[in-house]
Short mmCIF file of C-alpha atoms and ligand atoms in Angstrom, two decimals:
data_model
loop_
_atom_site.label_atom_id
_atom_site.label_comp_id
_atom_site.label_asym_id
_atom_site.label_seq_id
_atom_site.Cartn_x
_atom_site.Cartn_y
_atom_site.Cartn_z
CA UNK A 139 -0.14 0.33 -0.38
CA UNK A 140 1.34 3.16 -1.49
CA UNK A 141 0.68 6.03 1.14
CA UNK A 142 1.51 10.15 0.73
CA UNK A 143 0.94 11.68 4.29
CA UNK A 144 -0.21 15.11 3.88
CA UNK A 145 0.03 17.85 6.89
CA UNK A 146 0.61 21.03 8.26
CA UNK A 147 2.53 20.28 11.11
CA UNK A 148 5.27 16.81 12.15
CA UNK A 149 7.24 15.94 14.87
CA UNK A 150 10.66 16.81 15.23
CA UNK A 151 10.63 19.81 12.38
CA UNK A 152 6.62 21.51 13.43
CA UNK A 153 4.31 21.47 15.72
CA UNK A 154 1.53 23.22 17.52
CA UNK A 155 -0.62 20.87 18.94
CA UNK A 156 -1.80 17.02 18.75
CA UNK A 157 -1.42 16.45 14.77
CA UNK A 158 3.02 16.75 15.15
CA UNK A 159 2.71 13.95 17.16
CA UNK A 160 0.49 12.03 14.77
CA UNK A 161 2.44 12.71 11.67
CA UNK A 162 5.42 11.83 13.43
CA UNK A 163 4.57 8.66 14.88
CA UNK A 164 2.17 6.64 12.73
CA UNK A 165 4.30 6.80 9.33
CA UNK A 166 6.80 4.77 10.89
CA UNK A 167 3.99 2.20 12.33
CA UNK A 168 2.18 2.00 8.61
CA UNK A 169 6.11 1.21 7.27
CA UNK A 170 6.40 -1.73 9.43
CA UNK A 171 3.02 -2.88 8.44
CA UNK A 172 4.40 -3.13 4.74
CA UNK A 173 3.69 0.62 3.19
CA UNK A 174 5.27 2.50 1.20
CA UNK A 175 5.16 5.77 2.22
CA UNK A 176 6.49 9.33 1.64
CA UNK A 177 5.33 12.54 4.34
CA UNK A 178 4.33 15.81 2.53
CA UNK A 179 4.60 19.16 4.87
CA UNK A 180 5.01 22.94 3.96
CA UNK A 181 8.86 24.04 4.67
CA UNK A 182 8.14 26.76 7.46
CA UNK A 183 11.02 28.76 7.75
CA UNK A 184 10.92 28.00 11.01
CA UNK A 185 11.88 24.80 10.27
CA UNK A 186 16.03 24.21 10.86
CA UNK A 187 17.14 23.18 7.30
CA UNK A 188 20.73 22.62 9.13
CA UNK A 189 19.19 20.74 12.58
CA UNK A 190 17.06 18.24 10.29
CA UNK A 191 19.36 17.71 7.09
CA UNK A 192 16.60 19.45 4.83
CA UNK A 193 18.21 19.16 1.16
CA UNK A 194 16.83 20.79 -2.10
CA UNK A 195 15.23 18.20 -4.48
CA UNK A 196 17.04 18.69 -7.83
CA UNK A 197 15.35 16.42 -9.58
CA UNK A 198 11.97 17.77 -8.98
CA UNK A 199 12.62 21.42 -10.94
CA UNK A 200 10.94 24.24 -10.58
CA UNK A 201 7.08 23.89 -10.26
CA UNK A 202 4.90 27.17 -11.61
CA UNK A 203 1.73 26.74 -9.49
CA UNK A 204 -1.27 29.71 -10.13
CA UNK A 205 -2.74 30.66 -7.01
CA UNK A 206 -5.36 33.66 -6.91
CA UNK A 207 -4.17 34.61 -10.41
CA UNK A 208 -0.55 34.96 -9.84
CA UNK A 209 2.12 31.92 -10.51
CA UNK A 210 4.29 31.08 -7.89
CA UNK A 211 7.47 29.51 -8.02
CA UNK A 212 7.64 26.62 -5.73
CA UNK A 213 10.79 24.04 -5.04
CA UNK A 214 10.73 20.82 -2.92
CA UNK A 215 13.38 20.10 -0.36
CA UNK A 216 13.23 16.84 1.13
CA UNK A 217 14.77 14.95 4.15
CA UNK A 218 14.54 11.04 6.42
CA UNK A 219 12.13 11.10 9.02
CA UNK A 220 14.88 10.87 11.56
CA UNK A 221 15.02 7.06 12.75
CA UNK A 222 13.46 5.73 9.51
CA UNK A 223 13.85 5.04 6.23
CA UNK A 224 10.61 7.64 5.38
CA UNK A 225 11.04 10.87 2.95
CA UNK A 226 9.71 13.65 4.12
CA UNK A 227 9.00 16.23 1.09
CA UNK A 228 9.21 19.84 1.62
CA UNK A 229 6.64 22.32 -0.36
CA UNK A 230 8.84 25.41 -0.17
CA UNK A 231 7.26 28.82 -1.62
CA UNK A 232 8.53 31.27 0.76
CA UNK A 233 6.01 33.71 -0.27
CA UNK A 234 3.73 31.70 1.85
CA UNK A 235 4.95 29.96 4.49
CA UNK A 236 8.02 32.52 5.64
CA UNK A 237 6.62 33.68 8.83
CA UNK A 238 6.57 34.01 12.33
CA UNK A 239 4.13 31.23 13.08
CA UNK A 240 2.68 28.38 11.47
CA UNK A 241 -0.89 29.34 11.42
CA UNK A 242 -1.82 32.76 10.94
CA UNK A 243 -4.58 35.09 10.68
CA UNK A 244 -2.95 36.86 7.60
CA UNK A 245 -5.46 37.93 4.67
CA UNK A 246 -4.21 35.56 2.52
CA UNK A 247 -4.36 32.27 5.28
CA UNK A 248 -6.28 30.44 2.46
CA UNK A 249 -4.10 30.90 -0.27
CA UNK A 250 -1.32 29.62 1.96
CA UNK A 251 -2.62 26.35 2.56
CA UNK A 252 -4.71 26.31 -1.11
CA UNK A 253 -0.60 26.13 -3.02
CA UNK A 254 0.34 23.50 -0.34
CA UNK A 255 -2.40 21.10 -1.44
CA UNK A 256 -1.59 21.73 -5.19
CA UNK A 257 2.00 21.28 -5.03
CA UNK A 258 1.24 18.38 -2.95
CA UNK A 259 -0.36 16.84 -6.47
CA UNK A 260 2.09 18.23 -8.68
CA UNK A 261 5.09 17.26 -6.49
CA UNK A 262 3.57 13.57 -6.99
CA UNK A 263 3.23 13.71 -11.04
CA UNK A 264 7.04 14.76 -11.06
CA UNK A 265 7.71 12.01 -9.68
CA UNK A 266 5.39 9.83 -11.33
CA UNK A 267 4.37 8.12 -7.96
CA UNK A 268 0.62 7.49 -7.85
CA UNK A 269 0.01 6.50 -3.64
CA UNK A 270 -2.58 4.34 -3.39
CA UNK A 271 -4.39 6.44 -0.55
CA UNK A 272 -3.75 10.42 -0.05
CA UNK A 273 -4.49 10.66 3.97
CA UNK A 274 -5.36 14.32 3.94
CA UNK A 275 -5.05 16.14 7.64
CA UNK A 276 -7.50 18.99 8.84
CA UNK A 277 -8.80 21.44 6.75
CA UNK A 278 -5.58 22.95 5.47
CA UNK A 279 -5.47 19.96 3.44
CA UNK A 280 -9.02 19.49 3.18
CA UNK A 281 -9.17 20.82 -0.61
CA UNK A 282 -6.56 17.88 -1.99
CA UNK A 283 -9.66 15.83 -2.71
CA UNK A 284 -11.29 18.08 -4.10
CA UNK A 285 -8.75 18.91 -6.40
CA UNK A 286 -7.75 14.79 -6.68
CA UNK A 287 -11.41 14.16 -7.87
CA UNK A 288 -12.26 17.17 -10.43
CA UNK A 289 -8.95 20.02 -10.84
CA UNK A 290 -6.38 17.36 -11.77
CA UNK A 291 -8.94 14.11 -12.69
CA UNK A 292 -7.86 14.74 -16.01
CA UNK A 293 -4.13 12.98 -15.05
CA UNK A 294 -4.52 9.00 -15.31
CA UNK A 295 -1.69 8.53 -13.00
CA UNK A 296 -4.37 9.05 -9.93
CA UNK A 297 -7.38 6.99 -11.38
CA UNK A 298 -6.61 4.96 -9.19
CA UNK A 299 -5.51 6.94 -5.80
CA UNK A 300 -8.12 7.05 -3.30
CA UNK A 301 -8.51 10.12 -0.14
CA UNK A 302 -8.84 9.62 3.67
CA UNK A 303 -10.02 12.81 5.31
CA UNK A 304 -9.05 12.52 8.90
CA UNK A 305 -9.79 15.26 11.29
CA UNK A 306 -8.14 16.19 14.64
CA UNK A 307 -10.35 18.96 15.58
CA UNK A 308 -13.89 19.64 13.85
CA UNK A 309 -14.15 23.10 16.13
CA UNK A 310 -11.17 24.59 13.23
CA UNK A 311 -12.60 24.75 9.97
CA UNK A 312 -11.00 26.65 7.44
CA UNK A 313 -13.81 29.16 6.32
CA UNK A 314 -13.12 31.74 3.82
CA UNK A 315 -14.94 33.94 1.83
CA UNK A 316 -16.50 32.78 -1.94
CA UNK A 317 -13.39 34.63 -3.75
CA UNK A 318 -11.55 31.22 -2.58
CA UNK A 319 -13.45 29.65 -5.73
CA UNK A 320 -10.98 32.29 -8.27
CA UNK A 321 -7.28 32.08 -6.06
CA UNK A 322 -8.22 28.18 -6.13
CA UNK A 323 -9.41 27.91 -9.96
CA UNK A 324 -12.33 25.82 -8.01
CA UNK A 325 -15.55 25.27 -10.51
CA UNK A 326 -18.06 27.93 -9.63
CA UNK A 327 -21.05 25.11 -10.01
CA UNK A 328 -19.60 23.50 -7.01
CA UNK A 329 -20.87 26.31 -5.32
CA UNK A 330 -24.26 26.99 -3.83
CA UNK A 331 -26.30 27.04 -0.25
CA UNK A 332 -25.82 23.56 1.04
CA UNK A 333 -23.53 22.16 -1.30
CA UNK A 334 -20.57 19.73 -1.28
CA UNK A 335 -18.40 23.30 -0.54
CA UNK A 336 -20.40 25.74 1.27
CA UNK A 337 -20.99 26.38 4.61
CA UNK A 338 -23.23 30.00 5.77
CA UNK A 339 -22.42 32.09 2.83
CA UNK A 340 -18.75 30.80 2.72
CA UNK A 341 -16.71 28.55 1.91
CA UNK A 342 -15.48 25.32 3.77
CA UNK A 343 -12.39 24.16 3.45
CA UNK A 344 -13.06 21.34 5.99
CA UNK A 345 -16.86 20.80 4.42
CA UNK A 346 -14.95 20.07 1.19
CA UNK A 347 -12.60 17.44 2.94
CA UNK A 348 -15.75 15.41 4.04
CA UNK A 349 -17.32 15.78 1.02
CA UNK A 350 -14.87 14.69 -1.05
CA UNK A 351 -12.61 12.41 0.77
CA UNK A 352 -13.40 8.67 -0.07
CA UNK A 353 -13.07 7.94 3.20
CA UNK A 354 -13.66 10.11 6.56
CA UNK A 355 -12.20 9.28 10.19
CA UNK A 356 -11.21 11.66 13.55
CA UNK A 357 -9.49 10.18 16.32
CA UNK A 358 -11.85 8.83 18.61
CA UNK A 359 -14.39 6.46 18.52
CA UNK A 360 -16.37 8.33 20.83
CA UNK A 361 -15.94 11.71 19.31
CA UNK A 362 -16.52 9.87 15.27
CA UNK A 363 -20.60 9.81 17.37
CA UNK A 364 -20.14 13.07 19.17
CA UNK A 365 -19.74 14.87 15.91
CA UNK A 366 -22.77 13.87 14.34
CA UNK A 367 -24.75 16.24 17.08
CA UNK A 368 -25.34 20.09 17.23
CA UNK A 369 -23.64 19.95 20.65
CA UNK A 370 -20.00 19.22 19.22
CA UNK A 371 -20.79 18.93 15.31
CA UNK A 372 -20.09 22.35 15.22
CA UNK A 373 -22.15 23.17 11.80
CA UNK A 374 -21.46 19.80 9.99
CA UNK A 375 -23.40 17.43 11.61
CA UNK A 376 -26.00 17.25 8.79
CA UNK A 377 -22.70 16.91 6.27
CA UNK A 378 -20.99 14.12 8.42
CA UNK A 379 -24.54 12.11 9.07
CA UNK A 380 -24.63 12.56 5.60
CA UNK A 381 -21.64 10.44 4.92
CA UNK A 382 -21.97 8.78 8.38
CA UNK A 383 -21.43 5.08 6.52
CA UNK A 384 -17.49 6.08 5.63
CA UNK A 385 -16.78 7.67 9.54
CA UNK A 386 -14.60 6.08 11.13
CA UNK A 387 -12.98 6.78 15.13
CA UNK A 388 -9.40 5.83 15.46
CA UNK A 389 -8.14 6.49 18.80
CA UNK A 390 -4.23 8.53 18.56
CA UNK A 391 -1.41 6.05 19.82
CA UNK A 392 1.34 7.28 21.72
CA UNK A 393 5.22 7.39 21.45
CA UNK A 394 6.32 5.04 24.52
CA UNK A 395 10.12 5.59 23.47
CA UNK A 396 9.55 9.63 24.71
CA UNK A 397 6.39 9.12 26.93
CA UNK A 398 7.72 5.99 29.58
CA UNK A 399 8.02 6.85 33.58
CA UNK A 400 10.77 3.72 33.66
CA UNK A 401 13.01 6.01 31.22
CA UNK A 402 11.89 9.72 30.77
CA UNK A 403 14.85 11.42 30.21
CA UNK A 404 13.66 14.52 31.44
CA UNK A 405 12.88 12.86 34.68
CA UNK A 406 14.96 13.59 37.85
CA UNK A 407 13.62 10.02 38.79
CA UNK A 408 12.52 6.63 37.17
CA UNK A 409 10.03 4.37 38.79
CA UNK A 410 8.05 1.17 37.75
CA UNK A 411 5.16 -0.27 37.82
CA UNK A 412 6.75 -2.30 40.81
CA UNK A 413 8.77 0.12 43.04
CA UNK A 414 7.07 3.49 42.64
CA UNK A 415 9.32 5.49 45.04
CA UNK A 416 11.03 7.59 42.20
CA UNK A 417 7.88 8.62 41.54
CA UNK A 418 7.20 10.26 45.21
CA UNK A 419 10.76 12.18 44.91
CA UNK A 420 9.46 13.22 41.69
CA UNK A 421 6.32 14.98 43.17
CA UNK A 422 9.24 16.54 46.01
CA UNK A 423 11.80 17.72 43.21
CA UNK A 424 8.68 19.12 41.93
CA UNK A 425 6.94 20.99 44.43
CA UNK A 426 10.76 22.26 45.84
CA UNK A 427 10.82 24.07 42.80
CA UNK A 428 7.51 26.01 43.25
CA UNK A 429 8.72 26.23 46.70
CA UNK A 430 5.03 24.50 48.40
CA UNK A 431 6.11 21.63 51.16
CA UNK A 432 5.50 18.40 49.68
CA UNK A 433 3.51 16.01 51.66
CA UNK A 434 2.57 12.07 51.28
CA UNK A 435 -0.66 12.34 52.87
CA UNK A 436 -1.81 15.52 50.43
CA UNK A 437 -2.98 15.26 46.82
CA UNK A 438 -0.84 17.08 43.93
CA UNK A 439 -3.69 17.89 41.21
CA UNK A 440 -1.90 18.61 37.81
CA UNK A 441 -2.46 20.40 34.60
CA UNK A 442 -0.95 20.83 31.52
CA UNK A 443 -2.94 22.38 28.66
CA UNK A 444 -4.09 25.34 26.82
CA UNK A 445 -5.77 27.57 28.56
CA UNK A 446 -9.30 27.80 26.38
CA UNK A 447 -12.59 27.27 26.84
CA UNK A 448 -11.98 23.97 24.78
CA UNK A 449 -10.58 22.58 27.55
CA UNK A 450 -12.90 23.41 30.54
CA UNK A 451 -11.29 26.15 32.19
CA UNK A 452 -14.74 28.52 32.01
CA UNK A 453 -15.93 25.43 34.51
CA UNK A 454 -13.07 25.51 36.28
CA UNK A 455 -13.59 28.89 36.55
CA UNK A 456 -16.99 28.51 37.75
CA UNK A 457 -15.91 26.24 41.18
CA UNK A 458 -12.63 27.48 41.53
CA UNK A 459 -13.28 28.27 45.66
CA UNK A 460 -14.19 25.17 46.00
CA UNK A 461 -11.99 23.29 44.61
CA UNK A 462 -9.61 25.67 47.03
CA UNK A 463 -11.30 24.39 49.49
CA UNK A 464 -10.24 20.77 49.05
CA UNK A 465 -7.15 19.46 50.78
CA UNK A 466 -4.78 19.40 47.38
CA UNK A 467 -2.02 20.82 46.28
CA UNK A 468 -2.31 22.11 42.28
CA UNK A 469 0.45 22.86 39.94
CA UNK A 470 -0.43 23.79 36.92
CA UNK A 471 1.64 24.71 33.40
CA UNK A 472 0.06 26.08 30.42
CA UNK A 473 -1.01 29.75 28.44
CA UNK A 474 -3.80 30.73 26.58
CA UNK A 475 -6.73 33.12 26.99
CA UNK A 476 -5.27 36.51 28.98
CA UNK A 477 -8.51 35.78 31.96
CA UNK A 478 -7.37 32.09 32.90
CA UNK A 479 -3.92 33.09 33.00
CA UNK A 480 -4.83 35.96 35.03
CA UNK A 481 -6.90 33.29 37.12
CA UNK A 482 -4.14 30.85 38.27
CA UNK A 483 -1.26 33.77 38.47
CA UNK A 484 -3.44 35.15 41.08
CA UNK A 485 -4.90 31.09 42.68
CA UNK A 486 -0.55 31.15 43.22
CA UNK A 487 -0.08 34.35 44.96
CA UNK A 488 -3.13 34.25 46.96
CA UNK A 489 -2.19 30.31 47.95
CA UNK A 490 1.62 30.27 47.49
CA UNK A 491 2.27 27.20 49.83
CA UNK A 492 -0.80 24.98 47.27
CA UNK A 493 -1.01 26.22 44.02
CA UNK A 494 2.14 27.35 41.72
CA UNK A 495 1.11 28.13 38.07
CA UNK A 496 3.77 28.58 35.07
CA UNK A 497 2.53 30.48 32.39
CA UNK A 498 3.94 29.26 28.97
CA UNK A 499 5.24 26.04 27.65
CA UNK A 500 7.73 24.14 28.78
CA UNK A 501 7.85 20.49 27.57
CA UNK A 502 10.09 19.65 30.33
CA UNK A 503 8.10 20.57 32.85
CA UNK A 504 5.37 18.81 31.54
CA UNK A 505 7.35 15.64 32.02
CA UNK A 506 8.15 16.25 34.90
CA UNK A 507 3.83 17.26 36.09
CA UNK A 508 3.26 13.87 34.44
CA UNK A 509 5.42 12.19 36.67
CA UNK A 510 5.61 13.64 39.71
CA UNK A 511 1.28 14.51 40.25
CA UNK A 512 -0.95 11.93 42.08
CA UNK A 513 -3.98 13.02 39.73
CA UNK A 514 -4.21 14.60 36.22
CA UNK A 515 -7.36 16.89 35.42
CA UNK A 516 -9.05 17.11 32.45
CA UNK A 517 -11.96 18.76 32.11
CA UNK A 518 -12.59 19.57 28.55
CA UNK A 519 -16.17 20.32 26.83
CA UNK A 520 -14.39 18.40 23.77
CA UNK A 521 -11.44 16.25 23.17
CA UNK A 522 -11.22 14.76 19.60
CA UNK A 523 -8.35 12.52 21.48
CA UNK A 524 -6.31 14.28 24.24
CA UNK A 525 -3.15 12.78 24.42
CA UNK A 526 -2.15 13.48 28.45
CA UNK A 527 -4.51 11.52 29.95
CA UNK A 528 -2.88 8.76 27.98
CA UNK A 529 0.89 10.06 29.18
CA UNK A 530 -0.76 10.15 32.88
CA UNK A 531 -2.41 6.59 32.55
CA UNK A 532 1.20 5.48 31.63
CA UNK A 533 3.10 7.36 34.68
CA UNK A 534 0.05 6.48 37.55
CA UNK A 535 -1.39 9.46 38.02
CA UNK A 536 -5.05 9.12 38.26
CA UNK A 537 -6.96 11.32 34.96
CA UNK A 538 -9.75 13.51 36.60
CA UNK A 539 -11.73 13.68 32.93
CA UNK A 540 -15.45 15.10 31.33
CA UNK A 541 -15.75 11.83 29.66
CA UNK A 542 -15.73 13.20 26.08
CA UNK A 543 -14.27 12.11 23.12
CA UNK A 544 -10.87 10.21 23.58
CA UNK A 545 -11.31 10.67 27.38
CA UNK A 546 -13.88 8.98 27.22
CA UNK A 547 -12.48 6.21 25.33
CA UNK A 548 -9.30 5.83 27.40
CA UNK A 549 -10.57 6.69 31.14
CA UNK A 550 -12.40 4.05 33.37
CA UNK A 551 -14.12 5.38 36.47
CA UNK A 552 -13.10 3.69 39.56
CA UNK A 553 -16.66 4.04 41.47
CA UNK A 554 -18.55 3.52 38.12
CA UNK A 555 -16.74 0.36 37.34
CA UNK A 556 -16.87 -0.56 41.03
CA UNK A 557 -20.86 -0.27 40.85
CA UNK A 558 -21.12 -2.79 38.24
CA UNK A 559 -18.50 -5.33 40.10
CA UNK A 560 -15.22 -4.73 38.30
CA UNK A 561 -12.17 -3.23 39.60
CA UNK A 562 -10.36 -1.85 36.64
CA UNK A 563 -11.30 1.48 36.89
CA UNK A 564 -8.29 3.98 36.50
CA UNK A 565 -9.07 6.99 36.89
CA UNK A 566 -12.11 9.12 37.74
CA UNK A 567 -14.64 11.10 35.29
CA UNK A 568 -18.17 13.52 35.26
CA UNK A 569 -20.36 13.87 32.16
CA UNK A 570 -22.74 17.00 33.29
CA UNK A 571 -20.13 20.07 32.10
CA UNK A 572 -20.70 22.21 35.50
CA UNK A 573 -18.38 23.63 38.02
CA UNK A 574 -19.92 21.61 40.19
CA UNK A 575 -19.79 18.40 38.60
CA UNK A 576 -16.38 18.62 37.88
CA UNK A 577 -15.77 19.48 41.97
CA UNK A 578 -18.15 16.42 43.05
CA UNK A 579 -15.65 14.28 41.00
CA UNK A 580 -12.23 16.35 42.02
CA UNK A 581 -13.63 15.91 45.51
CA UNK A 582 -14.14 12.30 45.09
CA UNK A 583 -10.83 11.51 43.75
CA UNK A 584 -9.04 13.33 46.76
CA UNK A 585 -11.67 10.93 48.97
CA UNK A 586 -10.33 7.91 47.35
CA UNK A 587 -6.94 9.16 47.56
CA UNK A 588 -7.16 8.48 51.76
CA UNK A 589 -6.92 4.59 50.86
CA UNK A 590 -3.57 3.48 49.72
CA UNK A 591 -4.59 0.04 48.87
CA UNK A 592 -7.34 1.40 46.46
CA UNK A 593 -4.91 4.35 45.20
CA UNK A 594 -2.20 1.85 44.64
CA UNK A 595 -5.00 -0.53 42.45
CA UNK A 596 -5.67 2.28 40.44
CA UNK A 597 -2.57 3.19 39.44
CA UNK A 598 -1.30 0.37 38.11
CA UNK A 599 -4.78 -0.94 36.28
CA UNK A 600 -3.91 2.67 34.29
CA UNK A 601 -0.02 1.57 33.44
CA UNK A 602 -0.85 -1.81 32.52
CA UNK A 603 -3.22 -0.41 29.45
CA UNK A 604 -1.27 -0.18 26.41
CA UNK A 605 -2.03 2.86 23.60
CA UNK A 606 1.28 2.17 21.49
CA UNK A 607 0.50 3.04 17.98
CA UNK A 608 0.49 -0.21 16.27
CA UNK A 609 -2.93 -1.30 17.27
CA UNK A 610 -4.22 2.41 15.16
CA UNK A 611 -1.91 2.31 13.17
CA UNK A 612 -3.49 -1.45 11.63
CA UNK A 613 -6.57 0.43 11.91
CA UNK A 614 -5.70 3.12 9.53
CA UNK A 615 -4.45 0.20 6.68
CA UNK A 616 -8.05 -0.77 7.35
CA UNK A 617 -9.67 2.24 6.36
CA UNK A 618 -6.44 2.96 3.25
CA UNK A 619 -8.03 0.04 2.38
CA UNK A 620 -11.87 0.64 2.71
CA UNK A 621 -10.43 4.02 0.87
CA UNK A 622 -9.59 2.40 -2.12
CA UNK A 623 -12.42 0.28 -2.08
CA UNK A 624 -14.63 3.16 -2.30
CA UNK A 625 -12.13 4.83 -4.82
CA UNK A 626 -13.02 1.81 -7.49
CA UNK A 627 -16.98 1.72 -6.82
CA UNK A 628 -16.86 5.50 -8.85
P1 ADP B 975 -4.81 19.36 21.49
O1 ADP B 975 -4.45 19.31 20.42
O2 ADP B 975 -6.04 20.04 22.03
O3 ADP B 975 -3.44 21.15 22.50
P2 ADP B 975 -3.66 17.07 22.93
O4 ADP B 975 -3.94 16.56 24.46
O5 ADP B 975 -4.04 16.23 21.66
O6 ADP B 975 -4.11 18.58 22.60
O7 ADP B 975 -2.11 16.98 22.63
C1 ADP B 975 -1.43 18.64 23.68
C2 ADP B 975 0.10 18.52 23.56
O8 ADP B 975 1.12 19.48 24.10
C3 ADP B 975 0.60 17.63 24.67
O9 ADP B 975 1.83 16.58 24.27
C4 ADP B 975 1.27 18.26 25.91
O10 ADP B 975 1.57 17.69 26.80
C5 ADP B 975 1.46 19.56 25.08
N1 ADP B 975 1.20 20.65 25.69
C6 ADP B 975 0.09 21.43 26.17
N2 ADP B 975 0.10 22.72 26.43
C7 ADP B 975 1.76 22.79 27.12
C8 ADP B 975 2.65 23.05 27.78
N3 ADP B 975 2.38 24.50 28.06
N4 ADP B 975 3.64 23.28 27.40
C9 ADP B 975 4.35 22.07 27.22
N5 ADP B 975 3.83 20.72 26.64
C10 ADP B 975 2.70 21.82 26.27
#
C-alpha cells in the first residue's frame, strides 16, 4: 500500500498540537505493516534546515503554480524522518511559508494552504508516484480530495488514488469568502447553498474534505459519534450524518519511547509499576521547585493544557472556591486566554503554599508534572482524542476527566466500574459540563486517595494499559483499504 501522508505539522520539524505527534509516529508504524509512506509538509521558515538535514531536490524542477491569478514558483526540499527510511518532502514557497508562526490570521491564510495542497499533487506528478491513498489532515488539506477528483482528474496517474480525510478537531474549519473559487480555481458549479463546499455563505475547506474524501475518520470512537450531533458538530453535523457510513474513529497512539516513567529523559527519578519510590521523589522535586511543602498524604493535582474554553477552564473558574477548599495541592502549566492565565497567576499569589503556576510552554516541566502529580485534571468541553490523559495513565497519575471524546474512550471511572462489579477503574470522570460536576469528581478522587491500597490499584490499572501506535496503525491500514474500495466503486 502506497500512502502519501499530507500534514501541516510533524514532529520533529514543526508542532502546535497533537497532529504533529501523529504525523511523527504513525507513518513509521505503517511502514512496519508493509506500507510505503511519503510525508508532505510545508517548508516553514521556522524549520531548522541544517539541524534536520533538508536538501533541495534537484530532480523535481521548479513548479509554477497559479494561486489567486499569480504564478508562484515552488521548489521541493527533502529529508528523512529521524530513525526511519521515510522520505519527507517539504514544499518551499517563501511568499507563503516564511512567517513567524505556522498558522496565521493573515488575509492570505486560505491561499497558503491552497498552494500547499496543489503543490503536493504536482510533486506526485513529477515523482510519477501514484499513491493508493492520500491521507489528508484537518482543514488545511481539505481541498486536496476535491482537487484530485476535479481539477486534476485529467491525469490518469491518479485514476486509482483514494483519499482519507482525518479530522483532528472539527472546531477549526477553514472558512473563507467566495473568492476562494477564483484563488483555487474551483468550478463555480460546486458552490451553492447546502452544496459540498458551502457553509453559511462561505467556502469551508473542512466541508470540502468531508464531501470529497473517499473515507473520513477522526481520532477517537466517541468523538466520531459526537460530531454527528449539533452540540459537537460545529455546524457540520448534517454533512457528517450524510457520510456516516464512511466515518470512523481511531484513537491516536502515543510514543512510549518518549513517554515512559522507566526511561523518560526529562525526569530526575525513574520508577516502575513494581517500585513507585521514584514517583514520590519526583513529586518532592517538583513541589520544592515551586516552593510548596510536599506531603505524602496530600494529593497533588496537575494540569498541562492550552488555557482555552475547549479545555474546560470556564467550569474550572466557576468552581474555583470549592476546588480550593479541598485538601489538595495544585501545579498548573499552560498558556492561552488572558482571563484564565490571570486567574491562575492570582491563585498562586493568594495561596502560595497550595498552588504553583507556570504560564508558558515548557516540555520538560510537562513531563515532570505527569510524573510528580498524583492526579491529572482534564475537564474538557470536547476532546477529539487528548494525549495527556494517556500519558497520565502510564505514569500512575490518575486522570480526572470529563467523559467526552477520547477521554471517554481511555479513562474508566473507579466508582462507576466498582458499581458494576469491576475493579478495573483507572481514574475519575464526570458527564455534566458544570463546575459542580467537576468539583464533585475531584472531591471523590481526593477522598479515594486516602485509601492507599485502592489508590495503588487505580494507578497500576492505568499503567498496565497499552496505547502504543501498533494497534491504531493497523486500523488506519484497514481504512486505507476501504478508501481504495470506495474509489474503485466510482
Ligand atoms: P491539543 O492538541 O488539543 O492541544 P492534546 O492533548 O492532543 O491537546 O495535545 C497537547 C500536547 O501539547 C501534549 O503533548 C501536551 O503535553 C502538550 N502541551 C500542551 N500545553 C503545554 C505547555 N504549556 N507546555 C508543554 N507542553 C504542553
